[in-house]
PDB file of C-alpha atoms in Angstrom:
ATOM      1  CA  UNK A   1     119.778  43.231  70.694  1.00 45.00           C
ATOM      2  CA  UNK A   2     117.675  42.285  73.087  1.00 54.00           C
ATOM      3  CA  UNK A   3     118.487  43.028  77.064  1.00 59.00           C
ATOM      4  CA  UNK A   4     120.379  46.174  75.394  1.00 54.00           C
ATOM      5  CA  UNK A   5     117.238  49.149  76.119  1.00 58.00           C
ATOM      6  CA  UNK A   6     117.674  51.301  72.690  1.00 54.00           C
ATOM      7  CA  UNK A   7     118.532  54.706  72.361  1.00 52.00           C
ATOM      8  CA  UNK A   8     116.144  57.230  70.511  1.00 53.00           C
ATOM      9  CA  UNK A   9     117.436  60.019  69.633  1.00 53.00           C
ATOM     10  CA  UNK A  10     114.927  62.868  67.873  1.00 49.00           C
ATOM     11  CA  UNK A  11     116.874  65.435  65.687  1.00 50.00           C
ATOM     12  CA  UNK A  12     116.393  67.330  62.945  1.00 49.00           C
ATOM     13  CA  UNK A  13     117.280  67.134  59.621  1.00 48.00           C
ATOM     14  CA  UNK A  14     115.844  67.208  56.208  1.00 47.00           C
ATOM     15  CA  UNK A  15     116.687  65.744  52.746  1.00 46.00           C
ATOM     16  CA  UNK A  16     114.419  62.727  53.427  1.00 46.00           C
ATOM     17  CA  UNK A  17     113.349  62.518  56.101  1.00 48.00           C
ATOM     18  CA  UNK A  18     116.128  62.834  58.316  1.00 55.00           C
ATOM     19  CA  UNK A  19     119.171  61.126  56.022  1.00 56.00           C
ATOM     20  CA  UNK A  20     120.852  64.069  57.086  1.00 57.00           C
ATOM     21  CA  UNK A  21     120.278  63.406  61.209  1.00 57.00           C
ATOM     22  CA  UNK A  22     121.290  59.511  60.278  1.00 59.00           C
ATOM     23  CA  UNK A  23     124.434  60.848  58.744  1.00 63.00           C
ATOM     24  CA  UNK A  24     125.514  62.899  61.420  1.00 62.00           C
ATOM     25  CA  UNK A  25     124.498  60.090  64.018  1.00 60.00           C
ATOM     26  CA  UNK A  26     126.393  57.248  62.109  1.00 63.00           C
ATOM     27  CA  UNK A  27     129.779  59.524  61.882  1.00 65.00           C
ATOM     28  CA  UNK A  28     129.547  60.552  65.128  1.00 62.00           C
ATOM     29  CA  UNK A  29     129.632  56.685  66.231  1.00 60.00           C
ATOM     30  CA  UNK A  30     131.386  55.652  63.697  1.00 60.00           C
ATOM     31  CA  UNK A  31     133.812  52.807  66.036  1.00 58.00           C
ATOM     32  CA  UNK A  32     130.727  51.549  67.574  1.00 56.00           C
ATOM     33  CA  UNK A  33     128.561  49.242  65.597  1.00 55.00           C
ATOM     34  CA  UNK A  34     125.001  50.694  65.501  1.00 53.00           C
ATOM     35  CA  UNK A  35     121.788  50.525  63.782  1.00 53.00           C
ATOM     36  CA  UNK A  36     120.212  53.615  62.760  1.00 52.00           C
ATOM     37  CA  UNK A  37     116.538  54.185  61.498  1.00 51.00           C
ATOM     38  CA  UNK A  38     114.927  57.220  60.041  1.00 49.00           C
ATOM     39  CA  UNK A  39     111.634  58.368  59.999  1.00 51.00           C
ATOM     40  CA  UNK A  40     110.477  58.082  56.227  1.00 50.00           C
ATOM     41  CA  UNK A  41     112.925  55.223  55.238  1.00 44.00           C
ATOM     42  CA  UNK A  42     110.053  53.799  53.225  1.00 41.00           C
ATOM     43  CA  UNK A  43     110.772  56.879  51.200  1.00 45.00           C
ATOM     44  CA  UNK A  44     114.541  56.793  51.297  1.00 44.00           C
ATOM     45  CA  UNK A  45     115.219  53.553  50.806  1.00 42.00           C
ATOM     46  CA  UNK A  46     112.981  54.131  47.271  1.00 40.00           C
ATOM     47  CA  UNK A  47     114.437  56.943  46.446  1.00 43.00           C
ATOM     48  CA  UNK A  48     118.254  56.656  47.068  1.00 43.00           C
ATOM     49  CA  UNK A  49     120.769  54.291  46.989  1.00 43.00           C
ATOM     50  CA  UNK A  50     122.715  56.263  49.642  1.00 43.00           C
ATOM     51  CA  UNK A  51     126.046  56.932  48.075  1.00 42.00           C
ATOM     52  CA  UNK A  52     125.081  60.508  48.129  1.00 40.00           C
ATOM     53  CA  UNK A  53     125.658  60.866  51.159  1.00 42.00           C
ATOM     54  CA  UNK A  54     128.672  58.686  52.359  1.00 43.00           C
ATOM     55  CA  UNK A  55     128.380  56.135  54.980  1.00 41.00           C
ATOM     56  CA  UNK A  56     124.767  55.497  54.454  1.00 42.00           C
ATOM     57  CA  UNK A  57     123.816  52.258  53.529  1.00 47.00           C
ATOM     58  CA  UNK A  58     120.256  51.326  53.295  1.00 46.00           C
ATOM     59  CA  UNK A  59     120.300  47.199  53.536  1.00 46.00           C
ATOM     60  CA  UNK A  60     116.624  46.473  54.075  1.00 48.00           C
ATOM     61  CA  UNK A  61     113.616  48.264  55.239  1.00 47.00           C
ATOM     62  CA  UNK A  62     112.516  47.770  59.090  1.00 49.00           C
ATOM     63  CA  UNK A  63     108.689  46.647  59.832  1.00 50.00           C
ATOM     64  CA  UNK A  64     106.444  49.748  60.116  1.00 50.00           C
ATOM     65  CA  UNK A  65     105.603  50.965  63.139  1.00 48.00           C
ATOM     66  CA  UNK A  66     103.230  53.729  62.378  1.00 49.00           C
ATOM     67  CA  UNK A  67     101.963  55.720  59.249  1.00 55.00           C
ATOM     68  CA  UNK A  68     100.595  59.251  58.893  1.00 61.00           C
ATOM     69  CA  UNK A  69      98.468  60.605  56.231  1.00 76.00           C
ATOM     70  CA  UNK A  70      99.943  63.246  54.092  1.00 85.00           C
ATOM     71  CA  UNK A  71      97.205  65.485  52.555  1.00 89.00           C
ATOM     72  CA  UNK A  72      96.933  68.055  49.780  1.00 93.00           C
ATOM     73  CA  UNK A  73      94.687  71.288  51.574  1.00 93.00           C
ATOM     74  CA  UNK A  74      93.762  74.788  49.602  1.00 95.00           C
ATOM     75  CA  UNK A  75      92.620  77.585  50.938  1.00 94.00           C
ATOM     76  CA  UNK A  76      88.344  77.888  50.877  1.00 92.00           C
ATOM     77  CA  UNK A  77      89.091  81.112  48.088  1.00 94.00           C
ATOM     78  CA  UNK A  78      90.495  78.416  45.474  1.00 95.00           C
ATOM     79  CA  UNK A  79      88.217  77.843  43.620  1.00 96.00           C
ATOM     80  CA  UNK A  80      88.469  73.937  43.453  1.00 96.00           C
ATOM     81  CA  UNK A  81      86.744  70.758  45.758  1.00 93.00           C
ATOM     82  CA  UNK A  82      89.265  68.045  44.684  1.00 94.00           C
ATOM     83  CA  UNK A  83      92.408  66.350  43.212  1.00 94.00           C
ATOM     84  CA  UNK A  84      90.831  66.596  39.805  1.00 95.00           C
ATOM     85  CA  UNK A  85      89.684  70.366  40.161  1.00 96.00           C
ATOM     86  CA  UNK A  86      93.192  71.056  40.784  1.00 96.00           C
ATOM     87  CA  UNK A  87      94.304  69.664  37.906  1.00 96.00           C
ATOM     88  CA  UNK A  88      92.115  71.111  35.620  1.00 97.00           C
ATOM     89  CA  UNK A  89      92.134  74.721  37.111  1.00 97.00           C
ATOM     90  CA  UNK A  90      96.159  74.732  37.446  1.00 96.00           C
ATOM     91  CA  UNK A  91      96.672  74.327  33.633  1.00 95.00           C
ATOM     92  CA  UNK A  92      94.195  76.252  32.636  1.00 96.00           C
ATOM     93  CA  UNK A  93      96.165  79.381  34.911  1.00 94.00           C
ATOM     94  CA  UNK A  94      99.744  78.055  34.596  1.00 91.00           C
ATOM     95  CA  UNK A  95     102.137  79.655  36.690  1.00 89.00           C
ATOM     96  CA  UNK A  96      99.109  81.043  39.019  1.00 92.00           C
ATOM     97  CA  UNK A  97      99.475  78.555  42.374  1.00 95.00           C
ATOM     98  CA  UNK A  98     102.501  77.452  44.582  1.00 96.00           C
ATOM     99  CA  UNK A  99     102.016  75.052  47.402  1.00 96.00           C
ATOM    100  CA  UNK A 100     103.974  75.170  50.386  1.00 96.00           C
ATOM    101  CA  UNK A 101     105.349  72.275  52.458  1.00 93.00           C
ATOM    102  CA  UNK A 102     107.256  71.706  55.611  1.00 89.00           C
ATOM    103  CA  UNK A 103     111.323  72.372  53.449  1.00 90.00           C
ATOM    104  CA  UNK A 104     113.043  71.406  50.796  1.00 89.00           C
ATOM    105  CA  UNK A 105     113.690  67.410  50.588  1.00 85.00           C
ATOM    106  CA  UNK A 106     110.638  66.379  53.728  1.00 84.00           C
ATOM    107  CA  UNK A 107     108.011  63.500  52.539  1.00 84.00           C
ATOM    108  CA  UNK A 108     105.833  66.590  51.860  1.00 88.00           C
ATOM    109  CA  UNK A 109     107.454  68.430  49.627  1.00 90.00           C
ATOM    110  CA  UNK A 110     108.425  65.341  47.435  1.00 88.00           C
ATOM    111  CA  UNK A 111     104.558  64.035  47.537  1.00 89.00           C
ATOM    112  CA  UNK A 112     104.007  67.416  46.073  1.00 92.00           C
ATOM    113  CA  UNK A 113     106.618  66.945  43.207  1.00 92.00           C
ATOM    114  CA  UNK A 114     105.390  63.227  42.841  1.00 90.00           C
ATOM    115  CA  UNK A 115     102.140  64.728  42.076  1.00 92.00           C
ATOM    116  CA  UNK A 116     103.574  67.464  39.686  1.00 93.00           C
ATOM    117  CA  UNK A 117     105.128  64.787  37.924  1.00 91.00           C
ATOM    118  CA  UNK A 118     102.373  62.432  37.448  1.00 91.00           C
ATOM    119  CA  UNK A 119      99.400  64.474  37.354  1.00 93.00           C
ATOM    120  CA  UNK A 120     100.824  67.268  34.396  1.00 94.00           C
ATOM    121  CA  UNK A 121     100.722  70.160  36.766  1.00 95.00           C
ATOM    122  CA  UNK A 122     103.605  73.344  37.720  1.00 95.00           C
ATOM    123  CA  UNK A 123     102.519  73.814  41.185  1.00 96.00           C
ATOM    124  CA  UNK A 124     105.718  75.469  42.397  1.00 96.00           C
ATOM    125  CA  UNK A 125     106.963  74.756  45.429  1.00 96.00           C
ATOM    126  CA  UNK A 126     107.317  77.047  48.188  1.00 96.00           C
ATOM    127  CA  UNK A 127     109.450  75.471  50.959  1.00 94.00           C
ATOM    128  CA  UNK A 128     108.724  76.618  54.591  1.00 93.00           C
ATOM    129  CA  UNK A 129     110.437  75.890  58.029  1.00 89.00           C
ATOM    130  CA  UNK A 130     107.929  73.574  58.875  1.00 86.00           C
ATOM    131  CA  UNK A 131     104.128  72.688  58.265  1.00 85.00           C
ATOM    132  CA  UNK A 132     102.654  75.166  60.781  1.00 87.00           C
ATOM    133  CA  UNK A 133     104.202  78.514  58.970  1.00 91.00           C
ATOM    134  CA  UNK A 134     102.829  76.773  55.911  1.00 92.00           C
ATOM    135  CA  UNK A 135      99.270  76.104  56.967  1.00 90.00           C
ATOM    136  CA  UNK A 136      99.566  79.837  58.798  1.00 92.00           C
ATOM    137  CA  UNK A 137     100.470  81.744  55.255  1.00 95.00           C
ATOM    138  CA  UNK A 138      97.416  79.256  53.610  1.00 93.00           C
ATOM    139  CA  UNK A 139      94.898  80.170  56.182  1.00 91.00           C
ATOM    140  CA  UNK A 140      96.165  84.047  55.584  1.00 93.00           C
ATOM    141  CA  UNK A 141      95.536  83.312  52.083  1.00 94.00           C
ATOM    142  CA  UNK A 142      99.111  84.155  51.148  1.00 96.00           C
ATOM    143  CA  UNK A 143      99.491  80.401  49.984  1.00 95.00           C
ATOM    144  CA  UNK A 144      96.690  78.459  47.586  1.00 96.00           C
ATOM    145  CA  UNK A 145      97.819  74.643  48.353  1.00 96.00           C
ATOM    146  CA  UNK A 146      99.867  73.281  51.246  1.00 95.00           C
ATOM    147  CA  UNK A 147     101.120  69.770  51.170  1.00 93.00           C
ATOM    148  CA  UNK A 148     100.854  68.600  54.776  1.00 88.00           C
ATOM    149  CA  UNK A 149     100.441  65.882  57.541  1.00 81.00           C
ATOM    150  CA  UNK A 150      96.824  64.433  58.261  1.00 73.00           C
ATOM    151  CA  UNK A 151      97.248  65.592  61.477  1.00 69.00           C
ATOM    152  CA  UNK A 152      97.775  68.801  60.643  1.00 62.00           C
ATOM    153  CA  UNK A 153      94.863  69.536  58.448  1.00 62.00           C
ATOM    154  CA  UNK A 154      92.285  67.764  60.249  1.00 62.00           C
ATOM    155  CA  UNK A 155      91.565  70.030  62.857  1.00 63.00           C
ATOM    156  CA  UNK A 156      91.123  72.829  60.150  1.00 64.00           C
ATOM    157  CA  UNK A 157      88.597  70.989  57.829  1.00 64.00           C
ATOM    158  CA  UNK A 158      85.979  71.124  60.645  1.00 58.00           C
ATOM    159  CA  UNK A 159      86.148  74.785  61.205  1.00 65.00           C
ATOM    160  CA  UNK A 160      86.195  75.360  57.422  1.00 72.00           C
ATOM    161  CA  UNK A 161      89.533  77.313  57.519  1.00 79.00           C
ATOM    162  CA  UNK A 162      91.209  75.319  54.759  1.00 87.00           C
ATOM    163  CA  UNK A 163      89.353  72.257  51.671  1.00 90.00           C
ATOM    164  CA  UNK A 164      91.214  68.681  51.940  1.00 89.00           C
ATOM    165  CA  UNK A 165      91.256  67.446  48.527  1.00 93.00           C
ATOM    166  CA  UNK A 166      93.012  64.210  48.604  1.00 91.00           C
ATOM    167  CA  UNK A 167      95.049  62.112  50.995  1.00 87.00           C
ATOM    168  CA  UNK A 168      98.337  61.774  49.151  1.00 87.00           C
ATOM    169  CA  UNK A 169      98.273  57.981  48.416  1.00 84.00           C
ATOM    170  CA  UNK A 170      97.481  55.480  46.653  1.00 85.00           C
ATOM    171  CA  UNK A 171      94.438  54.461  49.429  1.00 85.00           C
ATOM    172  CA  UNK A 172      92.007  56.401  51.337  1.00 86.00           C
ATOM    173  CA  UNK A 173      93.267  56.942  54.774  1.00 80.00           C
ATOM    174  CA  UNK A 174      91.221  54.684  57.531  1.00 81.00           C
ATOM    175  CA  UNK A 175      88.527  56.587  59.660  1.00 77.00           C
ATOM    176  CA  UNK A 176      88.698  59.698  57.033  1.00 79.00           C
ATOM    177  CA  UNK A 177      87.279  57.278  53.756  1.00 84.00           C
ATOM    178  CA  UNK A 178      85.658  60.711  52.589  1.00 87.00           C
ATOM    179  CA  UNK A 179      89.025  62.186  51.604  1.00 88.00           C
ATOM    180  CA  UNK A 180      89.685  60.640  48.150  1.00 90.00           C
ATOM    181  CA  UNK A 181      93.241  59.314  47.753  1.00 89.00           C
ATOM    182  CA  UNK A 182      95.016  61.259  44.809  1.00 91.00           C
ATOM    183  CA  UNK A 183      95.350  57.944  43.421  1.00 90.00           C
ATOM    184  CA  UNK A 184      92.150  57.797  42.470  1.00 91.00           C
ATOM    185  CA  UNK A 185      92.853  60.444  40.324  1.00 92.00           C
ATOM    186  CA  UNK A 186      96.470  59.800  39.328  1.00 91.00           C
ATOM    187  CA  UNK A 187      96.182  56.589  37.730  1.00 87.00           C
ATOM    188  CA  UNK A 188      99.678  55.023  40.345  1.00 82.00           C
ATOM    189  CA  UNK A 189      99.975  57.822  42.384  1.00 83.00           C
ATOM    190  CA  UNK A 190     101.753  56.668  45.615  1.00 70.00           C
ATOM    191  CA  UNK A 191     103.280  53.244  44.346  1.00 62.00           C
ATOM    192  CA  UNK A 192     107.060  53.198  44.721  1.00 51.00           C
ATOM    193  CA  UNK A 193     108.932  51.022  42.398  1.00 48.00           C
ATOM    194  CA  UNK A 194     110.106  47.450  43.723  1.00 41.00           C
TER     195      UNK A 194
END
């Protein structure tokens, strides 16, 4: 509305990408009439339909306002330099690497399952309270493959502390067009269904 400044309100909550904050926002003003947004919608609005979760109601996605890469990192001791080398060396030692990502339900952990599911592997995933415990345990080598933000990562590929295989997407990422896209591996990776 315009004249109306809007209220932003940054909380927490998982189960993509903050349903779970929306929720608690929308029942808390539940007499007022209000517009709520969440961080990933992109990925809500594809994956739910939001009966799951009561009042939500997803009626149209918003413009995007920003994007952030999401990236697939292992530590330097795997012994692997991209999406493909992943593939390959995770079936032939099933069972033998987990990759962490910032909880249970966050864009991260499903672009790690996405990947799971189109790519043939059993990474299992190893949910953590956020991505900097994850990258922490990989750079410890307690964890072989973290799913994480671009942002995240970057600062770690210069110093050689962690390998970026692929940006998890269907397109390179602009101003890092040497990280391959896992698409370009994963023949659809990172198309959501219209």
């Amino acid at each position: 509305v315009r004249g109306v400044p809007p209220w932003i309100a940054l909380t927490a909550g998982a189960l993509g990408g903050g349903a779970i904050s929306k929720a608690r926002f929308e029942r808390a003003f539940a007499d007022l009439d209000v517009d709520t947004s969440v961080a990933n919608g992109k990925l809500l609005a594809g994956a739910f339909d939001g009966s799951w979760l009561g009042r939500i109601e997803v009626h149209a996605l918003a413009p995007m306002l920003a994007e952030a890469g999401i990236m697939a990192v292992v530590h330097p001791s795997i012994p692997v330099a991209n999406a493909k080398e992943l593939i390959a060396y995770d079936k032939a030692n099933p069972g033998k690497l987990n990759f962490g990502s910032g909880g249970n339900g966050t864009t991260t952990h499903l672009a790690g399952e996405l990947f799971n599911q189109m790519a043939g592997t059993k990474l299992t995933h190893v949910p953590y309270k956020g991505a900097g415990p994850a990258i922490t345990d990989l750079m410890a080598n307690q964890l072989p493959v973290a799913i994480v933000a671009l942002d995240t990562s970057m600062r770690l590929r210069v110093s050689k502390k962690l390998k970026i295989l692929a940006i998890m997407g269907n397109q390179r990422f602009p101003g890092q067009s040497d990280i391959p896209a896992a698409a370009e591996t994963v023949n659809g990776y990172g198309r959501l269904p219209t």
